[in-house]
Amino acid sequence: APKFPNFNLYDTLIYFYNNNKKEEYLSYTKSLLENICSKGIYDHIEGGICRYTVDENWMIPHFEKMLYDNAQFVSLLSSYCLINSNGYFLKKIIQTIEFLNEQFKNEKFNLLGSAFDADSDGKEGKYYVFSFDEIKNIENIKEYFEIKPEGNWEGKIILEEKKLPTNEIINKLLEIRNKRNKPFFDDKTQLDLNCLWISALIAANEIIPAKGYLKLAEEFFLLIDKRYLKSKIYHSYSKDIVFIEDYAFLINALNDLYDNTLNFKYKDLASKLAKEAITKFYIKNKNIFQKNQI
């Protein structure tokens, strides 16, 4: 403790598995995903994960929800399911994508914002946790969640899943939650994270093509093209600030779009931006890339 889901490490394990088929690499990833999907770090009602947990068992989250975590979560789940299809994980992918697409969009650009705060009404987790009295009379709820009168966090209940709950139970829990004030939403658009989201949608489309996530990814790219590529590439608010991550994730998203559509405009633009990034960020005498624009 604290436990952060370092998804990039598990992406690397999947890469190793795909190259040498050693089961141990895949088993570590499966164990992580099973824990995250069933424990308190995951929001079983609306979808998505919190930033980290303060305990070692993935149960007691810091309730802040970040775009970068959730995009990586969708990507890793999708990469795993591409190897071993898992109906339980597929449902988590769909729920999380729906959550991000519905609740993370900002009004100004229709792109995704950055994060939801952990607290509401001055209390951390107030929006997410329940008292025993609030939920004890929901029929069969103990069949799906660990529910105890004393709670599992400061006298309240952070939901831990025993098995995938029915829509009826989710809707009853959502009714209770909808009476509360939502945490503050940081709606600032960050280019790198929205490009990461495009790549996550494309990864999900590979295993659930019927959901149309590739089409959604292209729609998001059109918004990015309109805001950033028609004028000047920049990170968030200031047009004078851009990071190498903005270029890296944008180029990666363009390559993913090309690989899945074979539309050469994506590959052509990726090549152009790669050359531009080298010009802006590469320090030749030190043989390194710097984070900020030169």
CSV table of C-alpha atoms in Angstrom, one decimal:
chain,number,residue,atom,x,y,z
A,1,ALA,CA,0.0,0.0,0.0
A,2,PRO,CA,-0.8,2.4,-1.5
A,3,LYS,CA,-1.6,0.4,-4.7
A,4,PHE,CA,-1.4,2.1,-8.1
A,5,PRO,CA,-2.4,0.1,-11.2
A,6,ASN,CA,0.7,0.6,-13.3
A,7,PHE,CA,-0.9,-0.5,-16.5
A,8,ASN,CA,2.1,0.1,-18.7
A,9,LEU,CA,4.0,-2.7,-16.8
A,10,TYR,CA,1.3,-5.2,-17.6
A,11,ASP,CA,1.2,-4.1,-21.2
A,12,THR,CA,4.8,-5.1,-21.3
A,13,LEU,CA,4.0,-8.5,-19.7
A,14,ILE,CA,1.4,-9.1,-22.5
A,15,TYR,CA,4.0,-8.1,-25.0
A,16,PHE,CA,6.4,-10.7,-23.6
A,17,TYR,CA,3.6,-13.3,-23.5
A,18,ASN,CA,2.8,-12.7,-27.2
A,19,ASN,CA,6.5,-13.2,-28.0
A,20,ASN,CA,7.2,-16.3,-26.0
A,21,LYS,CA,3.9,-17.7,-24.8
A,22,LYS,CA,5.0,-18.1,-21.2
A,23,GLU,CA,1.9,-18.4,-19.2
A,24,GLU,CA,3.3,-16.7,-16.1
A,25,TYR,CA,3.2,-13.3,-17.9
A,26,LEU,CA,-0.4,-13.7,-18.7
A,27,SER,CA,-1.4,-15.0,-15.2
A,28,TYR,CA,0.0,-11.8,-13.5
A,29,THR,CA,-2.1,-9.7,-15.8
A,30,LYS,CA,-5.2,-11.7,-15.3
A,31,SER,CA,-4.7,-11.5,-11.5
A,32,LEU,CA,-4.4,-7.8,-11.6
A,33,LEU,CA,-7.5,-7.4,-13.8
A,34,GLU,CA,-9.6,-9.7,-11.7
A,35,ASN,CA,-8.7,-7.7,-8.5
A,36,ILE,CA,-9.4,-4.3,-10.1
A,37,CYS,CA,-12.7,-5.4,-11.7
A,38,SER,CA,-14.1,-6.9,-8.5
A,39,LYS,CA,-12.8,-4.8,-5.6
A,40,GLY,CA,-13.4,-1.3,-4.4
A,41,ILE,CA,-11.1,0.5,-6.8
A,42,TYR,CA,-13.8,-0.2,-9.5
A,43,ASP,CA,-17.1,1.7,-9.5
A,44,HIS,CA,-19.6,-1.2,-9.9
A,45,ILE,CA,-22.5,1.1,-10.4
A,46,GLU,CA,-21.4,3.6,-13.1
A,47,GLY,CA,-18.1,2.0,-14.3
A,48,GLY,CA,-14.5,3.2,-14.3
A,49,ILE,CA,-11.8,3.0,-11.8
A,50,CYS,CA,-10.4,5.2,-9.1
A,51,ARG,CA,-6.8,6.5,-9.2
A,52,TYR,CA,-5.4,4.1,-6.5
A,53,THR,CA,-6.1,2.4,-3.2
A,54,VAL,CA,-4.7,3.2,0.2
A,55,ASP,CA,-4.7,-0.4,1.2
A,56,GLU,CA,-2.9,-3.4,-0.4
A,57,ASN,CA,-6.0,-5.3,-1.4
A,58,TRP,CA,-7.4,-2.9,-4.0
A,59,MET,CA,-10.4,-2.2,-1.7
A,60,ILE,CA,-10.2,1.3,-0.2
A,61,PRO,CA,-9.8,3.8,-3.0
A,62,HIS,CA,-8.7,7.3,-3.2
A,63,PHE,CA,-12.0,8.1,-5.0
A,64,GLU,CA,-10.6,10.4,-7.7
A,65,LYS,CA,-11.2,9.2,-11.2
A,66,MET,CA,-8.7,10.0,-13.9
A,67,LEU,CA,-9.0,9.8,-17.6
A,68,TYR,CA,-5.5,8.5,-18.1
A,69,ASP,CA,-6.1,5.6,-15.7
A,70,ASN,CA,-9.4,4.6,-17.3
A,71,ALA,CA,-8.2,4.8,-20.9
A,72,GLN,CA,-5.2,2.5,-20.0
A,73,PHE,CA,-7.6,0.2,-18.1
A,74,VAL,CA,-9.8,-0.3,-21.2
A,75,SER,CA,-6.7,-0.9,-23.3
A,76,LEU,CA,-5.2,-3.5,-21.0
A,77,LEU,CA,-8.5,-5.3,-20.6
A,78,SER,CA,-8.9,-5.3,-24.4
A,79,SER,CA,-5.4,-6.6,-24.9
A,80,TYR,CA,-6.0,-9.5,-22.5
A,81,CYS,CA,-9.3,-10.4,-24.0
A,82,LEU,CA,-7.7,-10.5,-27.5
A,83,ILE,CA,-5.7,-13.4,-26.1
A,84,ASN,CA,-8.3,-15.0,-23.8
A,85,SER,CA,-11.9,-13.8,-24.4
A,86,ASN,CA,-13.5,-13.2,-21.0
A,87,GLY,CA,-17.2,-12.3,-20.8
A,88,TYR,CA,-16.8,-10.7,-17.4
A,89,PHE,CA,-14.0,-8.4,-18.6
A,90,LEU,CA,-15.9,-7.5,-21.7
A,91,LYS,CA,-18.8,-6.2,-19.6
A,92,LYS,CA,-16.3,-4.0,-17.6
A,93,ILE,CA,-14.9,-2.7,-20.9
A,94,ILE,CA,-18.4,-1.7,-22.1
A,95,GLN,CA,-19.4,-0.2,-18.8
A,96,THR,CA,-16.2,1.9,-18.5
A,97,ILE,CA,-16.4,3.1,-22.1
A,98,GLU,CA,-20.0,4.1,-21.6
A,99,PHE,CA,-19.1,5.9,-18.4
A,100,LEU,CA,-16.3,7.9,-20.0
A,101,ASN,CA,-18.2,8.7,-23.1
A,102,GLU,CA,-21.3,9.9,-21.2
A,103,GLN,CA,-19.7,11.6,-18.1
A,104,PHE,CA,-16.3,12.8,-19.1
A,105,LYS,CA,-17.2,14.9,-22.1
A,106,ASN,CA,-16.9,18.6,-21.7
A,107,GLU,CA,-19.5,21.0,-23.2
A,108,LYS,CA,-17.1,23.4,-24.9
A,109,PHE,CA,-15.2,20.9,-27.2
A,110,ASN,CA,-17.2,17.6,-26.8
A,111,LEU,CA,-13.9,16.0,-26.0
A,112,LEU,CA,-13.0,14.3,-22.7
A,113,GLY,CA,-12.0,16.2,-19.6
A,114,SER,CA,-9.4,15.1,-17.1
A,115,ALA,CA,-10.8,13.9,-13.8
A,116,PHE,CA,-13.6,13.7,-11.2
A,117,ASP,CA,-12.6,14.8,-7.7
A,118,ALA,CA,-12.6,12.3,-4.8
A,119,ASP,CA,-14.9,14.4,-2.6
A,120,SER,CA,-18.3,16.0,-2.7
A,121,ASP,CA,-19.9,18.2,-0.1
A,122,GLY,CA,-16.4,18.3,1.6
A,123,LYS,CA,-16.3,14.6,2.2
A,124,GLU,CA,-14.1,12.1,0.4
A,125,GLY,CA,-16.0,9.2,-1.1
A,126,LYS,CA,-19.5,10.5,-0.1
A,127,TYR,CA,-20.9,10.1,-3.6
A,128,TYR,CA,-19.6,6.5,-3.9
A,129,VAL,CA,-20.2,4.7,-0.6
A,130,PHE,CA,-23.4,3.5,1.1
A,131,SER,CA,-24.7,2.9,4.6
A,132,PHE,CA,-26.0,-0.5,5.4
A,133,ASP,CA,-29.5,0.9,6.0
A,134,GLU,CA,-29.6,2.4,2.6
A,135,ILE,CA,-29.1,-0.8,0.7
A,136,LYS,CA,-30.0,-3.7,3.1
A,137,ASN,CA,-33.5,-4.0,1.7
A,138,ILE,CA,-32.5,-4.3,-2.0
A,139,GLU,CA,-33.5,-7.8,-2.9
A,140,ASN,CA,-30.7,-10.4,-3.2
A,141,ILE,CA,-28.0,-7.7,-3.0
A,142,LYS,CA,-25.9,-9.9,-0.7
A,143,GLU,CA,-25.7,-12.4,-3.5
A,144,TYR,CA,-23.8,-10.0,-5.5
A,145,PHE,CA,-21.9,-7.8,-3.1
A,146,GLU,CA,-20.1,-8.2,0.3
A,147,ILE,CA,-22.5,-6.3,2.6
A,148,LYS,CA,-22.0,-6.1,6.4
A,149,PRO,CA,-23.8,-3.9,8.9
A,150,GLU,CA,-20.6,-2.5,10.3
A,151,GLY,CA,-19.3,-1.6,6.8
A,152,ASN,CA,-15.8,-1.9,5.6
A,153,TRP,CA,-14.6,1.8,5.6
A,154,GLU,CA,-15.4,4.3,8.4
A,155,GLY,CA,-18.7,2.6,9.1
A,156,LYS,CA,-19.8,2.9,5.4
A,157,ILE,CA,-19.8,0.2,2.6
A,158,ILE,CA,-17.5,0.3,-0.4
A,159,LEU,CA,-18.9,-2.2,-2.7
A,160,GLU,CA,-17.0,-5.4,-3.4
A,161,GLU,CA,-18.3,-7.7,-6.0
A,162,LYS,CA,-19.0,-11.4,-5.5
A,163,LYS,CA,-20.5,-11.8,-9.0
A,164,LEU,CA,-21.7,-9.5,-11.7
A,165,PRO,CA,-24.9,-7.8,-10.5
A,166,THR,CA,-28.1,-7.6,-12.4
A,167,ASN,CA,-29.2,-4.4,-14.1
A,168,GLU,CA,-32.1,-4.2,-11.6
A,169,ILE,CA,-29.7,-4.1,-8.6
A,170,ILE,CA,-27.5,-1.6,-10.4
A,171,ASN,CA,-30.4,0.7,-11.1
A,172,LYS,CA,-31.6,0.6,-7.5
A,173,LEU,CA,-28.1,1.5,-6.3
A,174,LEU,CA,-28.0,4.3,-8.9
A,175,GLU,CA,-31.3,5.7,-7.7
A,176,ILE,CA,-29.7,6.2,-4.3
A,177,ARG,CA,-26.6,7.7,-5.7
A,178,ASN,CA,-28.5,10.1,-8.0
A,179,LYS,CA,-29.9,11.9,-5.0
A,180,ARG,CA,-26.4,13.0,-4.1
A,181,ASN,CA,-24.2,15.8,-5.4
A,182,LYS,CA,-21.6,14.7,-7.9
A,183,PRO,CA,-17.9,15.4,-7.3
A,184,PHE,CA,-16.4,18.3,-9.1
A,185,PHE,CA,-15.5,17.5,-12.7
A,186,ASP,CA,-12.2,19.0,-14.1
A,187,ASP,CA,-13.3,19.4,-17.7
A,188,LYS,CA,-10.0,20.6,-19.2
A,189,THR,CA,-9.1,18.9,-22.4
A,190,GLN,CA,-5.6,17.4,-22.6
A,191,LEU,CA,-4.5,16.4,-26.1
A,192,ASP,CA,-2.3,13.5,-25.0
A,193,LEU,CA,-5.1,11.9,-22.9
A,194,ASN,CA,-7.7,12.3,-25.6
A,195,CYS,CA,-5.4,10.5,-28.1
A,196,LEU,CA,-4.8,7.8,-25.5
A,197,TRP,CA,-8.6,7.4,-25.4
A,198,ILE,CA,-8.8,7.0,-29.2
A,199,SER,CA,-6.3,4.2,-29.0
A,200,ALA,CA,-8.3,2.6,-26.2
A,201,LEU,CA,-11.4,2.7,-28.3
A,202,ILE,CA,-9.6,1.0,-31.2
A,203,ALA,CA,-8.3,-1.7,-28.9
A,204,ALA,CA,-11.8,-2.4,-27.6
A,205,ASN,CA,-13.1,-2.5,-31.1
A,206,GLU,CA,-10.9,-5.4,-31.9
A,207,ILE,CA,-12.7,-7.6,-29.5
A,208,ILE,CA,-16.2,-6.0,-29.6
A,209,PRO,CA,-16.6,-4.8,-33.2
A,210,ALA,CA,-20.4,-4.7,-33.0
A,211,LYS,CA,-20.2,-1.8,-30.6
A,212,GLY,CA,-18.8,0.5,-33.2
A,213,TYR,CA,-15.9,1.8,-31.2
A,214,LEU,CA,-13.7,2.3,-34.3
A,215,LYS,CA,-16.3,4.7,-35.7
A,216,LEU,CA,-16.4,6.5,-32.3
A,217,ALA,CA,-12.6,6.7,-32.4
A,218,GLU,CA,-12.7,8.4,-35.8
A,219,GLU,CA,-15.4,10.8,-34.6
A,220,PHE,CA,-13.1,11.8,-31.7
A,221,PHE,CA,-10.2,12.3,-34.0
A,222,LEU,CA,-12.3,14.7,-36.2
A,223,LEU,CA,-12.8,16.8,-33.1
A,224,ILE,CA,-9.1,16.7,-32.3
A,225,ASP,CA,-8.3,17.6,-35.9
A,226,LYS,CA,-10.6,20.6,-35.8
A,227,ARG,CA,-9.2,21.9,-32.5
A,228,TYR,CA,-5.5,21.2,-32.8
A,229,LEU,CA,-4.5,20.2,-36.3
A,230,LYS,CA,-6.2,23.0,-38.2
A,231,SER,CA,-4.2,25.6,-36.3
A,232,LYS,CA,-1.5,24.6,-33.8
A,233,ILE,CA,-0.8,21.6,-31.7
A,234,TYR,CA,-0.8,22.4,-27.9
A,235,HIS,CA,-1.5,20.6,-24.7
A,236,SER,CA,-4.5,22.1,-23.0
A,237,TYR,CA,-5.3,25.8,-22.3
A,238,SER,CA,-2.3,27.7,-23.5
A,239,LYS,CA,-1.4,27.5,-27.2
A,240,ASP,CA,2.2,28.2,-26.2
A,241,ILE,CA,2.6,24.9,-24.2
A,242,VAL,CA,3.1,21.5,-25.9
A,243,PHE,CA,4.7,18.4,-24.6
A,244,ILE,CA,6.3,15.4,-26.3
A,245,GLU,CA,3.5,13.3,-24.9
A,246,ASP,CA,1.0,15.2,-26.9
A,247,TYR,CA,2.9,14.3,-30.1
A,248,ALA,CA,3.6,10.7,-29.0
A,249,PHE,CA,0.1,9.8,-28.2
A,250,LEU,CA,-1.3,11.6,-31.2
A,251,ILE,CA,1.1,9.8,-33.5
A,252,ASN,CA,0.3,6.5,-31.8
A,253,ALA,CA,-3.5,7.1,-32.2
A,254,LEU,CA,-3.0,7.9,-35.9
A,255,ASN,CA,-1.0,4.7,-36.5
A,256,ASP,CA,-3.8,2.7,-34.7
A,257,LEU,CA,-6.4,4.4,-36.9
A,258,TYR,CA,-4.4,3.5,-40.0
A,259,ASP,CA,-3.9,-0.1,-38.9
A,260,ASN,CA,-7.6,-0.5,-38.5
A,261,THR,CA,-9.0,1.5,-41.4
A,262,LEU,CA,-6.1,1.4,-44.0
A,263,ASN,CA,-6.9,5.0,-44.7
A,264,PHE,CA,-3.5,6.4,-45.7
A,265,LYS,CA,-4.3,9.9,-44.5
A,266,TYR,CA,-3.7,8.7,-41.0
A,267,LYS,CA,-0.3,7.2,-41.8
A,268,ASP,CA,0.7,10.2,-43.8
A,269,LEU,CA,-0.1,12.6,-41.0
A,270,ALA,CA,1.6,10.4,-38.4
A,271,SER,CA,4.8,10.5,-40.5
A,272,LYS,CA,4.6,14.3,-40.8
A,273,LEU,CA,4.0,14.8,-37.1
A,274,ALA,CA,6.9,12.4,-36.2
A,275,LYS,CA,9.3,14.6,-38.2
A,276,GLU,CA,7.8,17.7,-36.6
A,277,ALA,CA,8.3,16.2,-33.1
A,278,ILE,CA,11.9,15.4,-33.8
A,279,THR,CA,12.5,19.0,-34.8
A,280,LYS,CA,10.8,20.4,-31.7
A,281,PHE,CA,11.9,18.0,-29.0
A,282,TYR,CA,15.2,16.3,-30.0
A,283,ILE,CA,18.4,17.7,-28.6
A,284,LYS,CA,21.0,16.4,-31.0
A,285,ASN,CA,24.2,17.1,-29.0
A,286,LYS,CA,22.8,15.2,-26.0
A,287,ASN,CA,21.0,12.5,-28.1
A,288,ILE,CA,17.8,12.8,-26.0
A,289,PHE,CA,14.3,14.1,-26.3
A,290,GLN,CA,13.2,16.8,-23.9
A,291,LYS,CA,9.6,17.1,-22.5
A,292,ASN,CA,8.8,20.6,-23.5
A,293,GLN,CA,9.1,22.3,-26.8
A,294,ILE,CA,12.5,23.7,-27.6
